[in-house]
Coordinates of C-alpha atoms in Angstrom, one line a residue:
X74 CA 65.7 173.0 51.8
X75 CA 69.3 172.7 52.6
X76 CA 71.7 171.4 50.0
X77 CA 75.2 170.0 50.4
X78 CA 77.7 168.3 48.2
X79 CA 77.6 164.5 47.9
X80 CA 79.9 162.8 50.4
X81 CA 80.2 159.2 49.4
X82 CA 80.0 158.6 45.6
X83 CA 81.8 160.5 42.9
X84 CA 81.3 160.1 39.2
X85 CA 83.9 158.1 37.4
X86 CA 85.7 161.1 36.0
X87 CA 85.8 162.9 39.3
X88 CA 86.9 159.8 41.0
X89 CA 89.8 159.3 38.7
X90 CA 90.9 162.8 39.1
X91 CA 90.7 162.6 42.8
X92 CA 92.7 159.4 42.9
X93 CA 95.3 160.9 40.6
X94 CA 95.6 163.9 42.9
X95 CA 95.8 161.7 46.0
X96 CA 92.8 163.4 47.5
X97 CA 90.7 160.5 48.6
X98 CA 91.7 159.6 52.2
X99 CA 88.8 157.4 53.1
X100 CA 87.3 154.5 51.1
X101 CA 84.1 155.0 49.1
X102 CA 81.2 152.6 49.2
X103 CA 81.2 150.0 46.5
X104 CA 78.8 150.9 43.6
X105 CA 75.9 148.6 43.0
X106 CA 77.0 146.0 40.5
X107 CA 73.8 146.6 38.4
X108 CA 72.1 149.9 38.7
X109 CA 68.6 150.3 37.3
X110 CA 66.4 153.3 36.5
X111 CA 63.7 152.1 38.9
X112 CA 63.9 152.0 42.6
X113 CA 63.7 148.4 43.9
X114 CA 62.7 146.7 47.1
X115 CA 60.9 149.9 48.1
X116 CA 59.1 148.3 51.0
X117 CA 62.1 146.2 52.2
X118 CA 60.1 143.0 51.8
X119 CA 62.6 141.0 49.8
X120 CA 64.8 139.9 52.6
X121 CA 62.8 139.6 55.8
X122 CA 64.1 140.4 59.3
X123 CA 67.6 141.2 60.2
X124 CA 69.2 142.0 56.8
X125 CA 71.9 144.6 57.1
X126 CA 72.0 145.2 53.3
X127 CA 68.5 144.7 51.8
X128 CA 68.2 143.4 48.3
X129 CA 68.7 146.3 45.8
X130 CA 70.3 148.5 48.5
X131 CA 73.8 149.2 49.7
X132 CA 75.0 150.1 53.2
X133 CA 78.0 152.3 54.1
X134 CA 79.5 153.3 57.3
X135 CA 83.0 154.9 57.5
X136 CA 83.4 153.4 61.0
X137 CA 82.3 149.9 59.9
X138 CA 78.9 150.2 61.6
X139 CA 76.8 148.7 58.8
X140 CA 74.9 146.6 61.4
X141 CA 73.2 149.8 62.5
X142 CA 71.1 149.6 59.3
X143 CA 68.8 146.6 59.2
X144 CA 65.4 145.3 58.2
X145 CA 62.8 144.2 60.8
X146 CA 59.2 143.4 61.1
X147 CA 56.7 146.2 61.4
X148 CA 56.3 147.9 58.0
X149 CA 53.8 150.7 57.4
X150 CA 51.9 148.7 54.7
X151 CA 53.8 145.4 54.3
X152 CA 55.5 143.2 56.8
X153 CA 58.9 144.9 57.1
X154 CA 60.7 148.2 57.3
X155 CA 64.2 149.6 57.3
X156 CA 65.6 150.7 60.6
X157 CA 68.7 152.5 61.8
X158 CA 69.6 151.9 65.4
X159 CA 72.6 151.0 67.6
X160 CA 73.3 150.7 71.3
X161 CA 76.3 153.0 70.7
X162 CA 76.8 156.2 68.6
X163 CA 76.8 155.5 64.9
X164 CA 76.9 156.9 61.4
X165 CA 75.3 154.9 58.6
X166 CA 73.9 155.3 55.1
X167 CA 71.6 153.0 53.3
X168 CA 71.5 153.9 49.6
X169 CA 70.5 152.8 46.1
X170 CA 72.1 154.1 42.9
X171 CA 69.9 154.7 39.9
X172 CA 71.2 155.0 36.3
X173 CA 69.7 155.3 32.9
X174 CA 67.3 158.1 34.0
X175 CA 66.0 160.6 31.6
X176 CA 67.2 164.0 32.5
X177 CA 64.5 166.0 34.4
X178 CA 63.1 166.6 37.8
X179 CA 62.3 163.7 40.1
X180 CA 60.7 163.4 43.6
X181 CA 61.5 160.9 46.3
X182 CA 58.7 160.1 48.8
X183 CA 58.9 157.9 51.8
X184 CA 57.0 157.1 54.9
X185 CA 59.1 157.6 58.0
X186 CA 59.2 157.6 61.8
X187 CA 61.9 158.8 64.2
X188 CA 62.4 159.0 67.9
X189 CA 64.6 162.1 67.4
X190 CA 67.8 163.1 69.1
X191 CA 70.1 162.4 66.2
X192 CA 72.8 164.8 65.0
X193 CA 71.2 164.3 61.6
X194 CA 68.6 161.9 60.2
X195 CA 67.5 162.6 56.6
X196 CA 66.6 161.4 53.2
X197 CA 68.9 162.7 50.4
X198 CA 69.1 162.7 46.6
X199 CA 72.8 163.2 45.8
X200 CA 75.2 162.8 42.9
X201 CA 72.3 163.6 40.5
X202 CA 74.2 166.2 38.4
X203 CA 72.8 169.1 40.5
X204 CA 72.9 170.3 44.1
X205 CA 72.1 167.6 46.6
X206 CA 68.5 167.8 48.1
X207 CA 67.5 166.5 51.4
X208 CA 64.6 166.3 53.8
X209 CA 65.1 165.8 57.5
X210 CA 62.9 163.3 59.4
X211 CA 60.4 164.8 61.8
X212 CA 60.1 163.5 65.3
X213 CA 57.1 161.1 65.3
X214 CA 57.5 158.0 67.5
X215 CA 54.3 156.3 66.9
X216 CA 52.7 157.4 63.6
X217 CA 54.2 157.3 60.1
X218 CA 54.6 160.5 58.2
X219 CA 55.2 160.9 54.5
X220 CA 58.1 163.2 53.5
X221 CA 59.3 164.2 50.1
X222 CA 62.3 165.7 48.4
X223 CA 63.0 166.5 44.7
X224 CA 66.0 167.0 42.6
X225 CA 67.0 167.9 39.0
X226 CA 68.7 164.9 37.4
X227 CA 71.4 165.8 34.8
X228 CA 73.5 163.0 33.3
X229 CA 71.2 160.1 34.0
X230 CA 72.2 159.0 37.5
X231 CA 71.1 159.7 41.0
X232 CA 71.6 158.2 44.5
X233 CA 68.7 157.7 46.8
X234 CA 70.1 157.8 50.3
X235 CA 68.8 157.3 53.9
X236 CA 71.2 158.8 56.5
X237 CA 71.8 158.7 60.2
X238 CA 74.4 160.5 62.3
X239 CA 73.1 159.3 65.7
X240 CA 73.7 158.9 69.3
X241 CA 73.4 155.7 71.2
X242 CA 69.8 154.5 71.1
X243 CA 68.5 156.9 68.5
X244 CA 66.4 155.3 65.9
X245 CA 64.5 155.8 62.6
X246 CA 62.2 153.7 60.4
X247 CA 61.7 154.1 56.7
X248 CA 59.3 152.3 54.4
X249 CA 57.3 152.5 51.1
X250 CA 59.6 154.7 49.1
X251 CA 58.8 155.9 45.6
X252 CA 61.0 157.8 43.1
X253 CA 58.9 159.4 40.3
X254 CA 59.0 162.2 37.8
X255 CA 57.9 165.6 39.2
X256 CA 58.9 168.3 41.6
X257 CA 57.9 169.6 45.0
X258 CA 58.2 172.9 46.8
X259 CA 56.3 175.6 48.6
X260 CA 54.9 178.7 47.1
X261 CA 54.2 180.4 50.4
X262 CA 56.9 180.9 52.9
X263 CA 55.3 183.6 55.0
X264 CA 55.6 185.8 58.1
X265 CA 52.8 187.6 59.9
X266 CA 54.0 191.1 60.5
X267 CA 50.9 192.5 62.1
X268 CA 52.6 193.7 65.3
X269 CA 55.6 195.2 63.6
X270 CA 54.5 198.8 63.2
X271 CA 53.5 199.2 66.8
X272 CA 56.6 197.4 68.0
X273 CA 58.8 199.8 66.1
X274 CA 56.8 202.8 67.3
X275 CA 57.5 201.7 70.9
X276 CA 61.2 201.4 70.3
X277 CA 61.9 197.9 68.9
X278 CA 65.0 197.4 66.9
X279 CA 66.1 194.4 64.9
X280 CA 69.5 192.8 64.1
X281 CA 70.8 190.1 61.8
X282 CA 72.3 187.0 63.2
X283 CA 75.7 188.7 63.6
X284 CA 74.2 191.6 65.5
X285 CA 74.2 194.3 62.8
X286 CA 71.1 196.5 62.8
X287 CA 68.6 195.9 60.0
X288 CA 65.1 196.3 58.7
X289 CA 63.2 193.3 60.0
X290 CA 61.2 192.9 56.7
X291 CA 64.4 192.9 54.7
X292 CA 66.1 190.5 57.2
X293 CA 63.2 188.0 56.9
X294 CA 63.1 188.4 53.1
X295 CA 66.8 187.8 53.1
X296 CA 66.3 184.5 55.0
X297 CA 63.8 183.3 52.4
X298 CA 60.4 184.6 53.3
X299 CA 58.3 185.5 50.3
X300 CA 54.9 186.5 51.8
X301 CA 53.8 189.0 54.4
X302 CA 50.6 188.6 56.3
X303 CA 48.7 191.5 58.0
X304 CA 45.6 191.4 60.1
X305 CA 42.9 194.1 59.9
X306 CA 40.8 195.3 62.8
X307 CA 38.0 197.7 62.2
X308 CA 38.4 200.3 65.0
X309 CA 40.8 199.0 67.7
X310 CA 41.4 200.9 70.9
X311 CA 45.1 201.4 70.2
X312 CA 44.7 202.5 66.6
X313 CA 46.9 199.8 65.2
X314 CA 46.0 197.1 62.7
X315 CA 43.7 199.5 61.0
X316 CA 43.6 200.3 57.3
X317 CA 46.2 203.0 57.7
X318 CA 48.6 200.7 59.5
X319 CA 48.1 197.9 56.9
X320 CA 48.7 200.3 54.1
X321 CA 52.0 201.4 55.6
X322 CA 53.4 197.9 56.3
X323 CA 52.1 196.6 53.0
X324 CA 54.4 199.1 51.2
X325 CA 57.4 197.7 53.1
X326 CA 56.4 194.1 52.3
X327 CA 55.9 194.8 48.6
X328 CA 59.1 196.9 48.4
X329 CA 61.0 193.7 49.4
X330 CA 59.5 191.8 46.5
X331 CA 57.2 189.8 48.8
X332 CA 53.6 189.0 48.3
X333 CA 50.8 190.1 50.6
X334 CA 48.2 188.2 52.5
X335 CA 45.5 190.3 54.2
X336 CA 43.7 188.7 57.2
X337 CA 40.3 190.3 58.0
X338 CA 39.1 189.7 61.6
X339 CA 35.9 191.7 61.2
X340 CA 36.3 192.8 64.8
X341 CA 38.0 195.6 66.9
X342 CA 40.0 193.0 68.7
X343 CA 41.3 189.4 68.4
X344 CA 39.0 187.0 66.5
X345 CA 39.5 183.3 67.1
X346 CA 37.3 180.2 67.8
X347 CA 36.4 181.5 71.2
X348 CA 35.7 185.1 70.3
X349 CA 34.1 186.6 67.2
X350 CA 32.9 189.9 68.6
X351 CA 31.3 192.4 66.2
X352 CA 33.0 195.8 65.8
X353 CA 31.4 198.4 68.1
X354 CA 30.3 200.4 65.1
X355 CA 28.4 197.5 63.8
X356 CA 26.9 196.3 67.1
X357 CA 23.3 197.3 66.5
X358 CA 23.2 196.4 62.8
X359 CA 20.7 194.0 61.3
X360 CA 22.0 190.9 59.5
X361 CA 21.3 192.6 56.1
X362 CA 23.3 195.6 57.2
X363 CA 26.2 193.4 58.5
X364 CA 26.5 191.9 55.0
X365 CA 26.9 195.4 53.6
X366 CA 29.4 196.2 56.4
X367 CA 31.5 193.2 55.5
X368 CA 31.4 194.2 51.8
X369 CA 32.2 197.8 52.4
X370 CA 35.0 197.3 54.9
X371 CA 36.7 194.6 52.8
X372 CA 36.4 196.6 49.6
X373 CA 37.6 199.8 51.3
X374 CA 40.8 198.2 52.6
X375 CA 41.6 196.2 49.6
X376 CA 40.9 199.0 47.1
X377 CA 43.2 201.4 49.1
X378 CA 45.9 198.7 48.9
X379 CA 45.4 198.4 45.1
X380 CA 45.4 202.2 44.7
X381 CA 48.8 202.5 46.3
X382 CA 50.2 199.8 44.1
X383 CA 50.2 197.0 46.8
X384 CA 47.3 194.8 45.7
X385 CA 46.7 191.9 48.0
X386 CA 47.7 188.5 46.6
X387 CA 45.6 186.6 49.0
X388 CA 42.8 187.5 51.4
X389 CA 41.4 185.7 54.4
X390 CA 37.7 186.3 54.9
X391 CA 37.7 185.9 58.7
X392 CA 40.2 184.6 61.1
X393 CA 40.0 181.2 62.8
X394 CA 36.3 181.0 62.0
X395 CA 35.7 177.5 63.4
X396 CA 32.6 178.8 65.1
X397 CA 31.7 181.5 62.5
X398 CA 32.2 185.2 62.7
X399 CA 30.3 188.3 63.7
X400 CA 28.4 186.6 66.5
X401 CA 25.6 185.8 66.9
X402 CA 24.3 186.5 63.4
X403 CA 27.3 184.7 61.7
X404 CA 27.6 181.7 64.0
X405 CA 27.9 178.2 62.6
X406 CA 24.6 177.6 64.3
X407 CA 23.1 179.4 61.3
X408 CA 25.1 178.4 58.3
X409 CA 22.9 180.2 55.8
X410 CA 23.7 183.5 57.4
X411 CA 27.4 182.7 57.9
X412 CA 27.6 181.8 54.2
X413 CA 26.0 185.1 53.3
X414 CA 28.6 187.1 55.3
X415 CA 31.4 185.0 53.7
X416 CA 30.0 185.5 50.2
X417 CA 29.9 189.3 50.9
X418 CA 33.5 189.4 51.8
X419 CA 34.5 187.2 48.8
X420 CA 32.6 189.4 46.4
X421 CA 34.3 192.5 47.7
X422 CA 37.7 191.0 47.4
X423 CA 37.1 189.8 43.8
X424 CA 35.6 193.1 42.8
X425 CA 38.9 194.8 43.7
X426 CA 41.1 192.2 42.1
X427 CA 39.8 189.0 40.4
X428 CA 43.2 187.4 40.7
X429 CA 43.4 187.7 44.5
X430 CA 43.2 184.3 46.1
X431 CA 40.5 183.7 48.7
X432 CA 41.4 181.7 51.9
X433 CA 39.0 180.4 54.5
X434 CA 40.9 180.0 57.8
X435 CA 40.2 177.7 60.7
X436 CA 42.2 176.8 63.8
X437 CA 42.8 173.2 65.2
X438 CA 44.6 172.1 62.1
X439 CA 44.8 168.4 63.3
X440 CA 41.0 168.0 63.7
X441 CA 39.8 166.4 60.5
X442 CA 36.2 166.0 61.7
X443 CA 35.9 169.8 62.3
X444 CA 37.3 170.6 58.8
X445 CA 35.0 168.1 57.1
X446 CA 31.9 169.4 58.9
X447 CA 32.8 173.0 58.3
X448 CA 33.8 172.8 54.6
X449 CA 31.0 170.4 53.8
X450 CA 28.6 173.2 55.0
X451 CA 30.5 175.9 53.1
X452 CA 30.3 173.8 49.9
X453 CA 26.6 173.1 50.4
X454 CA 26.0 176.8 50.8
X455 CA 28.0 177.6 47.6
X456 CA 30.7 179.7 49.3
X457 CA 33.5 180.3 46.7
X458 CA 37.2 180.1 47.8
X459 CA 40.6 179.0 46.6
X460 CA 42.6 178.0 49.7
X461 CA 41.9 176.1 52.9
X462 CA 44.1 177.8 55.6
X463 CA 44.8 176.2 59.0
X464 CA 46.3 177.2 62.2
X465 CA 48.5 174.5 63.6
X466 CA 50.3 174.9 66.9
X467 CA 51.7 171.5 68.0
X468 CA 51.3 172.1 71.7
X469 CA 47.6 172.7 71.2
X470 CA 46.5 171.0 68.0
X471 CA 47.9 167.5 68.0
X472 CA 50.6 165.5 66.3
X473 CA 52.2 166.3 63.0
X474 CA 50.7 163.0 61.7
X475 CA 47.2 164.5 62.4
X476 CA 48.1 167.6 60.5
X477 CA 49.2 165.5 57.6
X478 CA 46.1 163.4 57.6
X479 CA 43.9 166.4 57.6
X480 CA 45.8 168.3 54.9
X481 CA 45.8 165.2 52.7
X482 CA 42.1 164.6 53.2
X483 CA 40.7 168.1 52.8
X484 CA 42.9 169.0 49.8
X485 CA 41.6 165.9 48.0
X486 CA 38.0 166.1 49.3
X487 CA 37.5 169.7 48.2
X488 CA 40.1 169.9 45.4
X489 CA 41.8 172.9 47.0
X490 CA 45.3 174.1 47.9
X491 CA 46.0 174.0 51.6
X492 CA 48.3 176.0 53.8
X493 CA 49.3 176.4 57.4
X494 CA 48.5 180.1 57.9
X495 CA 49.8 180.2 61.5
X496 CA 52.4 178.2 63.4
X497 CA 55.2 179.0 65.8
X498 CA 57.4 177.5 68.5
X499 CA 59.4 178.7 71.5
X500 CA 63.2 179.1 71.5
X501 CA 63.2 179.4 75.3
X502 CA 60.6 179.3 78.1
X503 CA 61.4 182.3 80.3
X504 CA 59.9 185.7 79.7
X505 CA 61.8 188.9 78.8
X506 CA 59.0 191.1 80.2
X507 CA 57.0 190.6 83.4
X508 CA 54.1 189.0 81.5
X509 CA 53.8 185.2 81.7
X510 CA 54.3 183.5 78.3
X511 CA 51.6 181.4 76.8
X512 CA 54.0 178.5 76.5
X513 CA 56.4 178.6 79.5
X514 CA 56.6 175.0 80.9
X515 CA 58.5 172.0 79.7
X516 CA 55.3 170.0 80.0
X517 CA 53.6 172.2 77.4
X518 CA 56.2 171.4 74.7
X519 CA 55.8 169.0 71.8
X520 CA 57.8 165.8 72.5
X521 CA 61.1 165.8 70.7
X522 CA 61.1 169.6 70.2
X523 CA 62.9 171.4 73.0
X524 CA 62.4 175.1 73.8
X525 CA 65.7 176.0 72.1
X526 CA 66.9 177.5 68.9
X527 CA 67.4 174.0 67.5
X528 CA 63.9 172.9 68.6
X529 CA 62.3 176.0 67.1
X530 CA 64.2 175.4 63.8
X531 CA 63.2 171.7 63.7
X532 CA 59.5 172.6 64.3
X533 CA 59.3 175.1 61.4
X534 CA 61.3 172.7 59.2
X535 CA 59.0 169.8 59.9
X536 CA 55.7 171.7 59.5
X537 CA 57.0 172.8 56.1
X538 CA 58.0 169.3 55.2
X539 CA 54.5 168.0 56.0
X540 CA 52.9 170.7 53.9
X541 CA 55.3 170.1 51.1
X542 CA 54.3 166.4 51.0
X543 CA 50.6 167.0 50.4
X544 CA 49.8 165.0 47.2
X545 CA 49.3 166.5 43.7
X546 CA 51.1 169.8 44.6
X547 CA 48.3 171.1 46.7
X548 CA 50.5 171.9 49.7
X549 CA 50.8 175.7 49.2
X550 CA 53.0 176.8 52.2
X551 CA 53.4 178.0 55.7
X552 CA 53.2 181.3 57.5
X553 CA 55.0 181.9 60.8
X554 CA 52.9 183.9 63.2
X555 CA 54.3 187.2 64.6
X556 CA 58.1 186.5 64.2
X557 CA 58.8 190.2 64.9
X558 CA 56.6 190.7 68.0
X559 CA 59.3 191.1 70.6
X560 CA 58.9 192.3 74.2
X561 CA 58.6 196.1 74.0
X562 CA 56.9 198.1 76.7
X563 CA 53.6 199.4 75.3
X564 CA 53.0 196.7 72.7
X565 CA 51.2 194.1 74.8
X566 CA 48.5 191.7 73.8
X567 CA 45.5 193.8 74.8
X568 CA 44.9 196.8 72.6
X569 CA 42.6 198.3 75.3
X570 CA 45.3 198.1 78.0
X571 CA 48.6 199.9 77.3
X572 CA 50.2 198.2 80.4
X573 CA 49.5 194.7 79.1
X574 CA 52.6 192.6 78.3
X575 CA 53.7 190.2 75.5
X576 CA 53.0 186.5 76.1
X577 CA 54.7 185.6 72.7
X578 CA 58.2 187.0 72.6
X579 CA 59.7 183.6 73.3
X580 CA 58.2 182.3 70.0
X581 CA 59.4 185.2 67.9
X582 CA 62.1 184.7 65.3
X583 CA 64.3 187.4 66.9
X584 CA 65.9 186.5 70.2
X585 CA 66.1 188.5 73.4
X586 CA 69.0 190.5 72.0
X587 CA 66.9 191.2 68.9
X588 CA 69.0 189.0 66.7
X589 CA 67.5 186.9 63.9
X590 CA 67.2 183.3 64.9
X591 CA 68.4 180.3 62.8
X592 CA 64.8 179.0 62.3
X593 CA 64.3 181.9 59.9
X594 CA 66.7 180.3 57.5
X595 CA 64.2 177.6 56.8
X596 CA 62.2 180.0 54.7
X597 CA 64.8 179.2 52.1
X598 CA 63.1 175.8 52.0
X599 CA 62.8 174.4 48.4

């Protein structure tokens, strides 16, 4: 999460020094006459509609635009909310200063909505004796979303701040804030590098944001990524994403100090909700033999990784298995058999390394009914796992509020950590190669998130914000899907067709000149 120095309030010693040096050229907001250690009027109910400076809060605008901050009817839980809006461009801050705090780490949570379009719209914890922490507001016009930010308090004081630097007509709503002891953060800030080896073999090169050549794994690690994800196919036509390829790329991931997530597809080709095709070598096998196949294949790959000193930190038993895996035997129409296959994979992974985390991964991350049905069945069948992993692509899977509702529910219902194992967003719509991109029309985009570098950055930022806000620290993290799969002749989507093209290069984290895009810097998220 980005940090920046406090802008409006200085501690008394610093203020005196600045005044003495003649450094303060603009007035500071007046400090609250009485500052308390507890956040007050958190739901903006004390004053009713139309109050520019709600009880307990202060308002500041260098341009005298305090009226852009006001209370109005329409709260998330009560009768009122705080809003920022003006018919002309405006900058305004609504803040509350807390004092008498015990030193330690604190978290601010708030429910927010925003129409988007601002130059900046965020919550901040500043002047707390440590670096400022902030969380930007996602674009969510109709549904409320909970966001969080945490800070280390040193010296007993902290300012809770709601900020807008907005264009005419831009708006935000804030309600139901809480400031409590505790911290937030994400343990997984990952990148799926499954296509990297083939991309490089066919001539791909990578650069940093300034255009200097670099190792893409190192560039992504330098931007803040701490996990690498690699898929495993059994016997693909092009010879990539096999055990040998996984071993080679795993060495590069671990050499950068990153952790490793291994994603078993149990197929020779893409496995997803619409296709869970058995590997050709397993095609005629009985169900009993398939369980052995799953165990042996999983054990073989993971044991080889362990033997070379790159033990997997997390393993997915199947990829986007909404409808099961290894059809027809492992379809969700026969949960007993699907559970048997899953248990076989779990047993193999734990036999190699008992500390390896087990993830079960579905797509359609905004579909709570799907997740309840699926994981209720997995629970009833006694399938053991550690993490619920979701794919969430906003142009397919619904609103960020639906993702949040699902994450909150399933993490509590099953007592598990949750993570978004796949997400991505376009930075442009046109194709670099001759192959049509999966997302290539303005009508396919998520409202409020343009196909631009800024739109891609905002999408990754906001998905991370939603995962970070999962209660009780159960939001584990986010993995960006195929950030290094750029348009290179020979590395198309179809492993059986060398002439196939790439439909994804406009969602990579390297641009059409192979430079690292700004969105990657959000891996440095708190």
